[in-house]
Coordinates of C-alpha atoms and ligand atoms in Angstrom, one line a residue:
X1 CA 0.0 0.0 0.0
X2 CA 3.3 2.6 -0.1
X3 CA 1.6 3.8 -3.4
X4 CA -1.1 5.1 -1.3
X5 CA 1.0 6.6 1.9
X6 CA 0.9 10.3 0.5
X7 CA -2.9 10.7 0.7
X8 CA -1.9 14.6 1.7
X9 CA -0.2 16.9 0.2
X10 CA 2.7 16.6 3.0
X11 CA 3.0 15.2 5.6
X12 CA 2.7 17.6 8.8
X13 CA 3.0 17.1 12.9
X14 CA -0.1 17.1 14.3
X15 CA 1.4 20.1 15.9
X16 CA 1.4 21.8 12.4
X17 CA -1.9 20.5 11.4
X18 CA -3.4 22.4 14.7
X19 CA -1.6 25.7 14.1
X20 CA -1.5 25.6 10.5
X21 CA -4.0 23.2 8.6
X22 CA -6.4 22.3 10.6
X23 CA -9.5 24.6 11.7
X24 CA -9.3 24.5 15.4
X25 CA -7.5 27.9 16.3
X26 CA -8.8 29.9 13.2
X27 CA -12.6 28.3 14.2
X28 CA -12.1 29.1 17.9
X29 CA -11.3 32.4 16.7
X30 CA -14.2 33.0 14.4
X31 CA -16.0 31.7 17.3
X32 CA -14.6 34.4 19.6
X33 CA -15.6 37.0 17.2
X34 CA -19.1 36.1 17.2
X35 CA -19.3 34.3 13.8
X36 CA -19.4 31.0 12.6
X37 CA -16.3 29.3 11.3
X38 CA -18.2 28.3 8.0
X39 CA -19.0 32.5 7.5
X40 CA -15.4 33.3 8.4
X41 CA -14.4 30.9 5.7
X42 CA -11.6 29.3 7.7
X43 CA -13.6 26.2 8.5
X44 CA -12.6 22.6 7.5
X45 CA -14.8 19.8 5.5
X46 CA -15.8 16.8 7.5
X47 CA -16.5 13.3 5.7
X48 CA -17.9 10.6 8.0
X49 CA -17.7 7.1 6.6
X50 CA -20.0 4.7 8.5
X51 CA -20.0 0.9 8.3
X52 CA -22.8 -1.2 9.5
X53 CA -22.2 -3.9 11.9
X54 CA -18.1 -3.6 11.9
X55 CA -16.8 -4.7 15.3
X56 CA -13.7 -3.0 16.2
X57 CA -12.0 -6.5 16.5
X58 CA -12.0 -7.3 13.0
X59 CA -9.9 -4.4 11.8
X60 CA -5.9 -5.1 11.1
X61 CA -5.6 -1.6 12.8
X62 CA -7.1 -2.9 16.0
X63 CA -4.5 -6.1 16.2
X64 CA -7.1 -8.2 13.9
X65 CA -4.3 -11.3 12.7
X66 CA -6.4 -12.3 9.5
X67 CA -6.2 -7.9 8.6
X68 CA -8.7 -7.6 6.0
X69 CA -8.8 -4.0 5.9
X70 CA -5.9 -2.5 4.3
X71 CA -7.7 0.6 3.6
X72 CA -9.3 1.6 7.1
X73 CA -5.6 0.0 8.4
X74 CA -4.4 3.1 6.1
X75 CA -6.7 5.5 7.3
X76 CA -6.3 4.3 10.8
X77 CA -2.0 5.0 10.3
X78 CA -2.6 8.9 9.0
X79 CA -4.8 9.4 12.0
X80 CA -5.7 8.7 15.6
X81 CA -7.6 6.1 16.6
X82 CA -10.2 5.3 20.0
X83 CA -9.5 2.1 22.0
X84 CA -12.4 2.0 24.3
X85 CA -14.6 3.7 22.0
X86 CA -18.6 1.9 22.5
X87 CA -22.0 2.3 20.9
X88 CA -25.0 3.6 22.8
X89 CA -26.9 0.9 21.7
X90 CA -26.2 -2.4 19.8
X91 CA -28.9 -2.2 17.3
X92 CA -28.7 0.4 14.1
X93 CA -31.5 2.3 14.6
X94 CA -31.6 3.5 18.2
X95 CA -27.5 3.6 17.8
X96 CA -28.0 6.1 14.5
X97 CA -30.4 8.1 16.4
X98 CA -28.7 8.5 19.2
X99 CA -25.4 10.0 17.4
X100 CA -27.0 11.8 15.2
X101 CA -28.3 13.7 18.3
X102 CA -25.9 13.4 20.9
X103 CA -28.2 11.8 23.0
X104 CA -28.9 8.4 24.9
X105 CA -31.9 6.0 23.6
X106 CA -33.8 6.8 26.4
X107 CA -33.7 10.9 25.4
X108 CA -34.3 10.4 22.2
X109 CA -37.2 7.6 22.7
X110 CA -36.1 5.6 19.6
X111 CA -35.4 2.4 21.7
X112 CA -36.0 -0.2 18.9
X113 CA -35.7 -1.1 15.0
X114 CA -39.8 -0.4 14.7
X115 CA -41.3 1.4 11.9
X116 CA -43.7 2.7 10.2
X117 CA -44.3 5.1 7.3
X118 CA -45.1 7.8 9.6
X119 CA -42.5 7.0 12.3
X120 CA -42.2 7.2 14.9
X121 CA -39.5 10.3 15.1
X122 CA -37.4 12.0 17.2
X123 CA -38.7 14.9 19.1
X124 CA -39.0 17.6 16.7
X125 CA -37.5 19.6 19.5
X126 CA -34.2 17.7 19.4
X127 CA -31.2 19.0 18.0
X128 CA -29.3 17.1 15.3
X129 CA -25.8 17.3 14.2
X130 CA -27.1 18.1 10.7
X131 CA -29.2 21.0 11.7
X132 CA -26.6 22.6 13.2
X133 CA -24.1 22.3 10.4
X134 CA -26.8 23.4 7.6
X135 CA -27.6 26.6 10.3
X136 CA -23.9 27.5 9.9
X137 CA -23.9 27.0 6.1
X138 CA -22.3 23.8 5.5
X139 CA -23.5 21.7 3.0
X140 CA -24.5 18.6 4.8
X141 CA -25.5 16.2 2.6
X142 CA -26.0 12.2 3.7
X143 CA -25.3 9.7 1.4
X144 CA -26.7 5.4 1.3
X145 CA -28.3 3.8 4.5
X146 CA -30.4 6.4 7.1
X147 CA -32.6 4.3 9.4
X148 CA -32.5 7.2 11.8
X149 CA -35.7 8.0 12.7
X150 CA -36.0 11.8 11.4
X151 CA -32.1 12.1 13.3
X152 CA -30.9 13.2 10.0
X153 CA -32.8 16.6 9.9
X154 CA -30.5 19.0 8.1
X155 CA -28.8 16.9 5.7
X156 CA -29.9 16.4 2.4
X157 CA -30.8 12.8 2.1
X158 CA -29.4 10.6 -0.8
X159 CA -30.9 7.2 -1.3
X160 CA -29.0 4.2 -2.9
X161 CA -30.2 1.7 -5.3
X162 CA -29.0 -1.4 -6.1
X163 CA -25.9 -1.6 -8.5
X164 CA -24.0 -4.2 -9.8
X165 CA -21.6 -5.9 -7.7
X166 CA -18.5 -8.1 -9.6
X167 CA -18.4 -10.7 -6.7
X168 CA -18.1 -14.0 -6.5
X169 CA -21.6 -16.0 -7.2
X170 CA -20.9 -18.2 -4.2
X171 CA -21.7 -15.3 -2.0
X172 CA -24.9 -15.5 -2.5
X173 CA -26.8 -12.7 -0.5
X174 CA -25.8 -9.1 -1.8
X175 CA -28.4 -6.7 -1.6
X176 CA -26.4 -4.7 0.7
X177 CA -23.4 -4.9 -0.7
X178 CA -25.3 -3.7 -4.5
X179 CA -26.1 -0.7 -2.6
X180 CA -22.7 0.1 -1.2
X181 CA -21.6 0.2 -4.8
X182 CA -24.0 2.5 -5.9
X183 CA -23.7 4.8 -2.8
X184 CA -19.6 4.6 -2.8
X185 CA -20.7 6.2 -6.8
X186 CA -22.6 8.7 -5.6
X187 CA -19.8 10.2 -2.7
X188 CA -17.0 10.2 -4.6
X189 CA -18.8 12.3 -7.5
X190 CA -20.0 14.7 -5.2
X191 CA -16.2 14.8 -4.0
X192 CA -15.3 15.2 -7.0
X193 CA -17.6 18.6 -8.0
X194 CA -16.7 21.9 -6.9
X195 CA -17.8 23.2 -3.4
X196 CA -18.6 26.8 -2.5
X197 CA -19.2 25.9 0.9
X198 CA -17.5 23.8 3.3
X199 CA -18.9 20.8 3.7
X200 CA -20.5 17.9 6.0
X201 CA -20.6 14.4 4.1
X202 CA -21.7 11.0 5.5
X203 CA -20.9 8.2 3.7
X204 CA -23.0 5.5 5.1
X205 CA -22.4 2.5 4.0
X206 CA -24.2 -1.1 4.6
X207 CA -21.6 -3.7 5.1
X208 CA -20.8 -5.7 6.9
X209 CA -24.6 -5.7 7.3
X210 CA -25.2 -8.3 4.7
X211 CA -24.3 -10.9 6.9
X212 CA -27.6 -11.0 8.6
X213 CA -29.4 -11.5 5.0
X214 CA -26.5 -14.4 5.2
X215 CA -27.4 -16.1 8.0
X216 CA -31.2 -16.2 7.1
X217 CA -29.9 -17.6 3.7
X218 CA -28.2 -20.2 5.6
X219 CA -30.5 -20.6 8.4
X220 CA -30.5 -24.2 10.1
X221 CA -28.6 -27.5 10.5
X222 CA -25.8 -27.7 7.9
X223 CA -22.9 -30.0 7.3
X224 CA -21.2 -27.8 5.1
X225 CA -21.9 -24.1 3.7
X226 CA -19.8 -23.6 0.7
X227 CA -18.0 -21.3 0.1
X228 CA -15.8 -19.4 -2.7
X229 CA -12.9 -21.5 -3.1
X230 CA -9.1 -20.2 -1.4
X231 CA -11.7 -18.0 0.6
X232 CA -10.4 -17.9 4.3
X233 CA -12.1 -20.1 6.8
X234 CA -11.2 -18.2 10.2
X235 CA -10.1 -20.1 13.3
X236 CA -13.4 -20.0 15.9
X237 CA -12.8 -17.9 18.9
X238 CA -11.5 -18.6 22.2
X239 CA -14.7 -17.7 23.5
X240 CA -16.5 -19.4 21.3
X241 CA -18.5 -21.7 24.2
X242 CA -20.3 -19.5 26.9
X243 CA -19.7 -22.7 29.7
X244 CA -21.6 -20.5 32.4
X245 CA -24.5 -20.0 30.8
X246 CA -26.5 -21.2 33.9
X247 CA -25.2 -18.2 35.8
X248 CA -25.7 -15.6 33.0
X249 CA -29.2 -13.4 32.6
X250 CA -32.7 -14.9 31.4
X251 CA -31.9 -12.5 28.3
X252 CA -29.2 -13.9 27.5
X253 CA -30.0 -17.8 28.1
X254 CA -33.0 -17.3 25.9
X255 CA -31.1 -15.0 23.4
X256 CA -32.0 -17.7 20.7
X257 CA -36.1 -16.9 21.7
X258 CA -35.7 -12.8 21.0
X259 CA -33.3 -12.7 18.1
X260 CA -34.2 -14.4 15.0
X261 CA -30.7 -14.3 13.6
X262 CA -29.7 -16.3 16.6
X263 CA -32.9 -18.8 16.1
X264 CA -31.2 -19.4 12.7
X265 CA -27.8 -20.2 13.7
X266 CA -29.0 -22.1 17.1
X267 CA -28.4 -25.8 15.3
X268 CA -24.7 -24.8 13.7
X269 CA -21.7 -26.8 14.2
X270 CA -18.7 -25.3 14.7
X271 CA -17.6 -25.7 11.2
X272 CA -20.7 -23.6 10.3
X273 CA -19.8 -20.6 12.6
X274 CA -16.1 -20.7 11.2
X275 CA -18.3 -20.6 7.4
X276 CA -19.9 -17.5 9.3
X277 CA -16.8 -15.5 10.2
X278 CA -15.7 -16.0 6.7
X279 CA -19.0 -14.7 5.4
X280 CA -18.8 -11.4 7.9
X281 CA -14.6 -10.8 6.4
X282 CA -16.0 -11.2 2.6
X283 CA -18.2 -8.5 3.7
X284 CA -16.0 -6.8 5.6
X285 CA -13.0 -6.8 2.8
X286 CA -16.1 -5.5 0.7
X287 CA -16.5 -2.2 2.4
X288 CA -12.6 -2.0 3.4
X289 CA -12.6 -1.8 -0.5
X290 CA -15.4 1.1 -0.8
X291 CA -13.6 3.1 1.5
X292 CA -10.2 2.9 -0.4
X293 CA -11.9 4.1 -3.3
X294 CA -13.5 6.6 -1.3
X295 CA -10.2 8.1 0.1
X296 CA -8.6 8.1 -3.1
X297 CA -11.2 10.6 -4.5
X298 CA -11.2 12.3 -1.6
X299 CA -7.2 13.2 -1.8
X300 CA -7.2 13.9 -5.5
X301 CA -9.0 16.7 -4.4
X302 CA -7.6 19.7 -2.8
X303 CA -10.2 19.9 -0.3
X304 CA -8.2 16.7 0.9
X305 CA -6.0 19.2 3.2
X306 CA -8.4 20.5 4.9
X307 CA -10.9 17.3 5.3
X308 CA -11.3 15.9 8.9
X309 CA -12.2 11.9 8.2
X310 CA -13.9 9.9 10.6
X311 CA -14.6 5.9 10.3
X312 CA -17.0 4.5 12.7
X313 CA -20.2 2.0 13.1
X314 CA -23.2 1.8 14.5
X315 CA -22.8 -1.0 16.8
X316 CA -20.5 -4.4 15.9
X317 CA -21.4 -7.9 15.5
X318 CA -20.9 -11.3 17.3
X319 CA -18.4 -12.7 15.6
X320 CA -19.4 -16.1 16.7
X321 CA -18.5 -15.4 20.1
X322 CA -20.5 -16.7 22.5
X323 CA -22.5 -18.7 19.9
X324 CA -23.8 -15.5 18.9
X325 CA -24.5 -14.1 15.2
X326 CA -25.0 -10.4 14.8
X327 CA -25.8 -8.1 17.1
X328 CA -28.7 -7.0 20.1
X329 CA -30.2 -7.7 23.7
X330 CA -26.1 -8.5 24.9
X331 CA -23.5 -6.0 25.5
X332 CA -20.6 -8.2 24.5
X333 CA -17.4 -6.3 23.6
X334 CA -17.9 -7.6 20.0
X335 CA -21.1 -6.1 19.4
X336 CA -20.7 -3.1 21.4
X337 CA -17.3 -1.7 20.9
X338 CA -16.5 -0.4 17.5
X339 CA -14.0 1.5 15.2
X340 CA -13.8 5.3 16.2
X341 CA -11.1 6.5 14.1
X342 CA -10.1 10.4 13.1
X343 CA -8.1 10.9 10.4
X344 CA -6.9 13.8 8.5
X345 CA -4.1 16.2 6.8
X346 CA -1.8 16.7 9.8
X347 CA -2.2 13.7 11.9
X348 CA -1.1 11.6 8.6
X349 CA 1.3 9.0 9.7
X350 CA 0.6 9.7 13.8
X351 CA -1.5 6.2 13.9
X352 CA -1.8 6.8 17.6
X353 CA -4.2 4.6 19.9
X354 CA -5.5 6.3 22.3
X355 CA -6.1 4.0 25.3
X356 CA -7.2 6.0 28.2
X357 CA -10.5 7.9 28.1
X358 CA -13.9 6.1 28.0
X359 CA -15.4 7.2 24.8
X360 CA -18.7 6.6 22.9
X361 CA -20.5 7.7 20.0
X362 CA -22.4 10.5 22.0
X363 CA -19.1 12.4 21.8
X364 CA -19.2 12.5 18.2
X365 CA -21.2 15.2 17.9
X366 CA -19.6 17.6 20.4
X367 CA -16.0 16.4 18.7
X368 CA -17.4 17.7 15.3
X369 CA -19.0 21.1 16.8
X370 CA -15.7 21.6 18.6
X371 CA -13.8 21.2 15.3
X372 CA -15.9 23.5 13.4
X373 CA -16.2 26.3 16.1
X374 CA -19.6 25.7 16.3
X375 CA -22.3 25.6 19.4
X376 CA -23.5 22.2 20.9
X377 CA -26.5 22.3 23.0
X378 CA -24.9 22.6 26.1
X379 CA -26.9 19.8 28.0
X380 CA -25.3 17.2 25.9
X381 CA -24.1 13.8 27.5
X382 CA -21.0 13.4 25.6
X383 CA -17.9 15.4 25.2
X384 CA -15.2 16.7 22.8
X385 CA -12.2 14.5 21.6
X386 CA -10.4 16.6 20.4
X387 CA -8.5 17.3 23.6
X388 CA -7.3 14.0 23.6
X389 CA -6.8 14.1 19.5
X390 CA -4.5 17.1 20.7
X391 CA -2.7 15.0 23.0
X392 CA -4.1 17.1 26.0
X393 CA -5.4 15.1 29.3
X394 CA -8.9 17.1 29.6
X395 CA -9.4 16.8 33.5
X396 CA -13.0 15.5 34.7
X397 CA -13.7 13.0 31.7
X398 CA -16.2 10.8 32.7
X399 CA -15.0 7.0 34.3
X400 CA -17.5 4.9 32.3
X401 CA -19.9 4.7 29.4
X402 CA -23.2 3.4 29.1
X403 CA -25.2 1.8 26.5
X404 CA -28.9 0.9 26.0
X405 CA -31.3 -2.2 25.5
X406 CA -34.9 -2.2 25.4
X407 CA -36.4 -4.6 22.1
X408 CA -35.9 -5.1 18.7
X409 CA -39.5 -4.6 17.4
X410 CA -41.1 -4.7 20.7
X411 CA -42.1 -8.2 21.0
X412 CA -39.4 -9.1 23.6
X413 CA -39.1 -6.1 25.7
X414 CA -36.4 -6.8 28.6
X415 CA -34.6 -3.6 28.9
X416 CA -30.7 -3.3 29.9
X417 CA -27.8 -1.1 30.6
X418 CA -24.0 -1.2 30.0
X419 CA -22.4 0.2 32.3
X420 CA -18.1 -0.1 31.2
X421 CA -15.6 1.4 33.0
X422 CA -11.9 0.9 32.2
X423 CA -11.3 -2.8 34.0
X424 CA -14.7 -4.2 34.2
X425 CA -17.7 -4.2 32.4
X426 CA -21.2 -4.3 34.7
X427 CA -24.6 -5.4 32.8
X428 CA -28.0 -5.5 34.1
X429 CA -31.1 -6.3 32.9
X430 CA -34.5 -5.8 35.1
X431 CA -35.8 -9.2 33.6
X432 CA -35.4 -11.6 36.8
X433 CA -33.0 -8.8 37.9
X434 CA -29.9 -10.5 36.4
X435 CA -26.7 -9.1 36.1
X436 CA -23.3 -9.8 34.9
X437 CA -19.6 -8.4 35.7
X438 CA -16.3 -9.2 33.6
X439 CA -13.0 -8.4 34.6
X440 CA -11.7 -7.2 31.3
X441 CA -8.1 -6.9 31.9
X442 CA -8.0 -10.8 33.1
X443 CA -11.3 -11.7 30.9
X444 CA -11.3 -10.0 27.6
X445 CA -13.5 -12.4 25.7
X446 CA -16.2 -12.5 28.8
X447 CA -15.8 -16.2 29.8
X448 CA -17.2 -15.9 33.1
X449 CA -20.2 -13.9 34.9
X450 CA -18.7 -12.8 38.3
X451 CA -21.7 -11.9 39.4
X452 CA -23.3 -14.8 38.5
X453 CA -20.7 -16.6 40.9
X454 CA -21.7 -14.1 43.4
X455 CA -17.7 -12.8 43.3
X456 CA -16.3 -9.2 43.6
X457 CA -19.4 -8.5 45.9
X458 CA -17.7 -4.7 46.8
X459 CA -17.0 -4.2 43.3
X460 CA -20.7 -5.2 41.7
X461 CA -22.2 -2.4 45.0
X462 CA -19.9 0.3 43.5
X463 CA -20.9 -0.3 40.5
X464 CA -24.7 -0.9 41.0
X465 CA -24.3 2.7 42.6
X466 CA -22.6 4.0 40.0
X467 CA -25.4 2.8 37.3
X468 CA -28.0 3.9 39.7
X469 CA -26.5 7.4 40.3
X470 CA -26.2 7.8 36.1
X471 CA -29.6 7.0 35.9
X472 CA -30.5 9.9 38.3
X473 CA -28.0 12.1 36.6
X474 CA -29.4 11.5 32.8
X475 CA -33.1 11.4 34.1
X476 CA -33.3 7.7 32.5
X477 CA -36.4 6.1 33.5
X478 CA -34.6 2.3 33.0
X479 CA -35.2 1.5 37.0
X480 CA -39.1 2.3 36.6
X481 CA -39.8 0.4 32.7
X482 CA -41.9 -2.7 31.9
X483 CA -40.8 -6.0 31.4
X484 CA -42.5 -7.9 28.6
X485 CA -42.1 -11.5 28.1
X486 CA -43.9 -14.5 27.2
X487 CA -43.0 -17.3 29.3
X488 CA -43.3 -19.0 26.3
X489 CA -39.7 -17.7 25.5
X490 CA -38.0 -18.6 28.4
X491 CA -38.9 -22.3 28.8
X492 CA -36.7 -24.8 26.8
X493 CA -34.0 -26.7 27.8
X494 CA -30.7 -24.1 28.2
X495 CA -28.9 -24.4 25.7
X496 CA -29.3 -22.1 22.2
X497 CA -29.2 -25.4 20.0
X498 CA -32.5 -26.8 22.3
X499 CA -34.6 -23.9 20.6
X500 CA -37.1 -25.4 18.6
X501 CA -39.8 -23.6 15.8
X502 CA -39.6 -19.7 15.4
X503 CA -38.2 -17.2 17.9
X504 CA -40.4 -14.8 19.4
X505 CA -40.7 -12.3 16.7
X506 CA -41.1 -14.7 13.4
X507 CA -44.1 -16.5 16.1
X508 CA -45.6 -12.7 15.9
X509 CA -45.3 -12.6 12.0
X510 CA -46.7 -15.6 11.4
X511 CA -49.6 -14.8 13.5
X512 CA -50.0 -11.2 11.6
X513 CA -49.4 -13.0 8.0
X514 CA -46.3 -11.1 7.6
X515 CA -43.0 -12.4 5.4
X516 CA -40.1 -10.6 6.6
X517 CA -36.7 -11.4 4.3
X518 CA -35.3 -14.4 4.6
Ligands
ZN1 ZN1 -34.7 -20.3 22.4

């Protein structure tokens, strides 16, 4: 990839980005003066590239072995990248509607994947990022997957279609990956035309999404799925077997019940989750691809040298840990902590991890007001990078992040919270009150429930405190919601394999005549 390391004009210090480059001092002036940094004409372009489902894990950047993604690698190496960087929720929509606003699930009341024609919506009230960017005369436009629940007000919306995909016919479910060709078209012409403005692009692109349409393809017993031939088969992982699941939350025993994905995968063998992780890097080398052709337009440009690039997702994916397929209801690291990654002229070739802080994707939007000298609503929940991206230690930065779980559709409705600090993870649900703890620095792939085992009894009080106190200080309601389940879906044998006939939301479909995909 050396043909590809001069994606700026030259190569400058971060320190020379920040004084020179880069928008920070001339916004924060224009902001001092009373006008916005887009007016003063000072102000950088943003392009935010979004992949669906893309668990941190995976990338080569983030100490994947099997390194499928010698693009985002790329990207990752000319900027700065967020270890402990989490979604808000593991699902797309409440996660997209949540960042798009700065705020949690529970503010934003978009707490599932349900809807309709007519909604439901954000509160019209609510700020968005976009709305704030168009105010200041940015041209914010959106490009490929939205499923953000009116979040996107401000941008101008740009739909993808279908488009031919040259990929191998053994890969059989693609209507994702059609659309990622058609929408990775669309941003790098409106790269390539002439810009009076500054501007705020998303690229938002689908995979590795298509693996759900995958599983359902596959869905069942299997001896063998085939696959492309020299395609890789990847090793299963070490957490691969949950062996306490007797001591983990009703939620999770009966994850197979809620989560039709899951239902679909429950009677694989082990061969067939190994066919699965080499269906989710097919898609994943897909979208690596799309965003190397997106950054080359994007430096062939001169807007490149003054473009800040972010790379992120929604909300990961299983991975096959745990027996699990793609993502919801569990707060595993695969499917909660994601890619965060900031890129631009002047941190080229810094590719520094930042470790410390606690991030999540509610600092997105404060990070990106901060960089273009423009006002957040003040109340926000999250908080600006780009202290840390300047290599400053911003006293008071909050200990932990939290993340959200209420239903998919609404059939199942156990709701959940994520509490992660930097050594342990604490989970409850209110369903039967159950509650986990991992020790992440001795337990990174979550083998055992220490509170299930009733251990580190001091540690689970601080930290039910902790969640109880955040609940008070972001007014959510999660201590005082409903529990919703059918006993129904909490009666078989433990075990995901024991599941037998539909999960709980296929039951529901059935019973309303509905055919959802696959
Ligand atoms: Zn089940």
């Amino acid at each position: 990839m050396s043909e590809k390391s001069d994606w700026y004009p030259r190569k400058l210090t971060r320190r020379e980005f920040l004084a020179a480059a880069g928008s920070l001092p001339l916004a924060a002036a224009a902001a001092a003066r009373g006008q916005t940094a887009s007016l003063a004409g000072q102000s950088g372009n943003i392009l935010i590239i979004i992949c669906d489902q893309l668990s941190q894990r995976v990338l080569g950047c983030y100490g994947d072995k099997l390194s499928v993604t010698p693009n985002i690698d790329l990207l990752a190496r000319s900027g700065v990248r967020f270890s402990n960087a989490y979604t808000n929720c593991p699902l797309c929509q409440p996660s997209r509607a949540s960042f798009w606003t700065g705020r949690y699930p529970h503010e934003t009341r978009i707490d599932s994947n349900f809807t309709t024609k007519t909604g439901p919506l954000i509160p019209s009230a609510m700020t968005t990022l976009g709305s704030i960017f168009q105010k200041a005369k940015y041209d914010t436009v959106h490009f490929g997957k939205q499923h953000d629940a009116g979040a996107l007000r401000g941008f101008s919306l740009i739909a993808s279609k279908e488009a031919d995909l040259d990929s191998p016919k053994a890969w059989p479910v693609d209507y994702d990956s059609k659309e990622d060709v058609n929408t990775t078209a669309n941003v790098i012409r409106f790269l390539q035309e002439s810009h009076d403005a500054p501007f705020l692009a998303v690229a938002s692109l689908n995979n590795p999404h298509n693996i759900c349409g995958w599983v359902g393809e596959n869905e069942g017993p299997h001896e063998n799925i085939p696959l492309p031939e020299g395609s890789l088969l990847p090793p299963l992982p070490d957490n691969f077997e949950i062996k306490d699941l007797k001591n983990r939350p009703l939620p999770i025993q009966y994850l197979c019940c809620s989560h039709r994905r899951l239902r679909q995968a429950a009677q694989w063998n082990e061969l067939n989750y190994r066919h699965y992780l080499a269906a989710y890097y097919h898609y994943i080398s897909l979208v690596d691809t799309q965003v190397g052709q997106i950054m080359d337009a994007l430096v062939s440009i001169p807007e490149a040298k003054n473009t800040l690039v972010v790379l992120m997702a929604d909300h990961g994916d299983g991975m096959s840990s745990h027996r699990m397929v793609t993502k919801q209801v569990s707060f595993y690291e695969e499917m909660t902590r994601i890619p965060l990654i900031f890129s631009g002229a002047g941190l080229a070739g810094h590719s520094q991890l930042i470790r410390e802080p606690m991030v999540s994707l509610l600092d997105l939007m404060p990070t990106l007001c901060d960089y273009a000298g423009l006002q957040a609503p003040a109340d926000l929940p999250g908080r600006s990078l780009l202290p840390w991206i300047r290599d400053e230690n911003p006293s008071g930065w909050p200990p932990y992040v939290v993340s959200e779980w209420q239903t998919e559709w609404g059939y199942t409705v156990s709701p959940g919270r994520m509490l992660r600090t930097s050594n342990f993870k604490y989970v409850r649900y209110l369903e039967g009150s159950g509650e986990e703890l991992y020790d992440l620095e001795n337990d990174p792939g979550e083998k055992l429930n220490l509170a299930g085992l009733g251990q580190n009894r001091k540690d689970i009080e601080k930290l039910r405190e902790m969640l109880k106190e955040h609940t008070r200080i972001t007014r959510d309601p999660f201590f005082g919601l409903g529990v919703k389940v059918d006993p129904r879906w909490r009666s078989h044998k433990l075990g995901y394999a024991n599941h037998e006939g539909p999960s709980a939301p296929e039951a529901a479909w059935e019973a309303e005549g509905r055919k959802e995909n696959n």
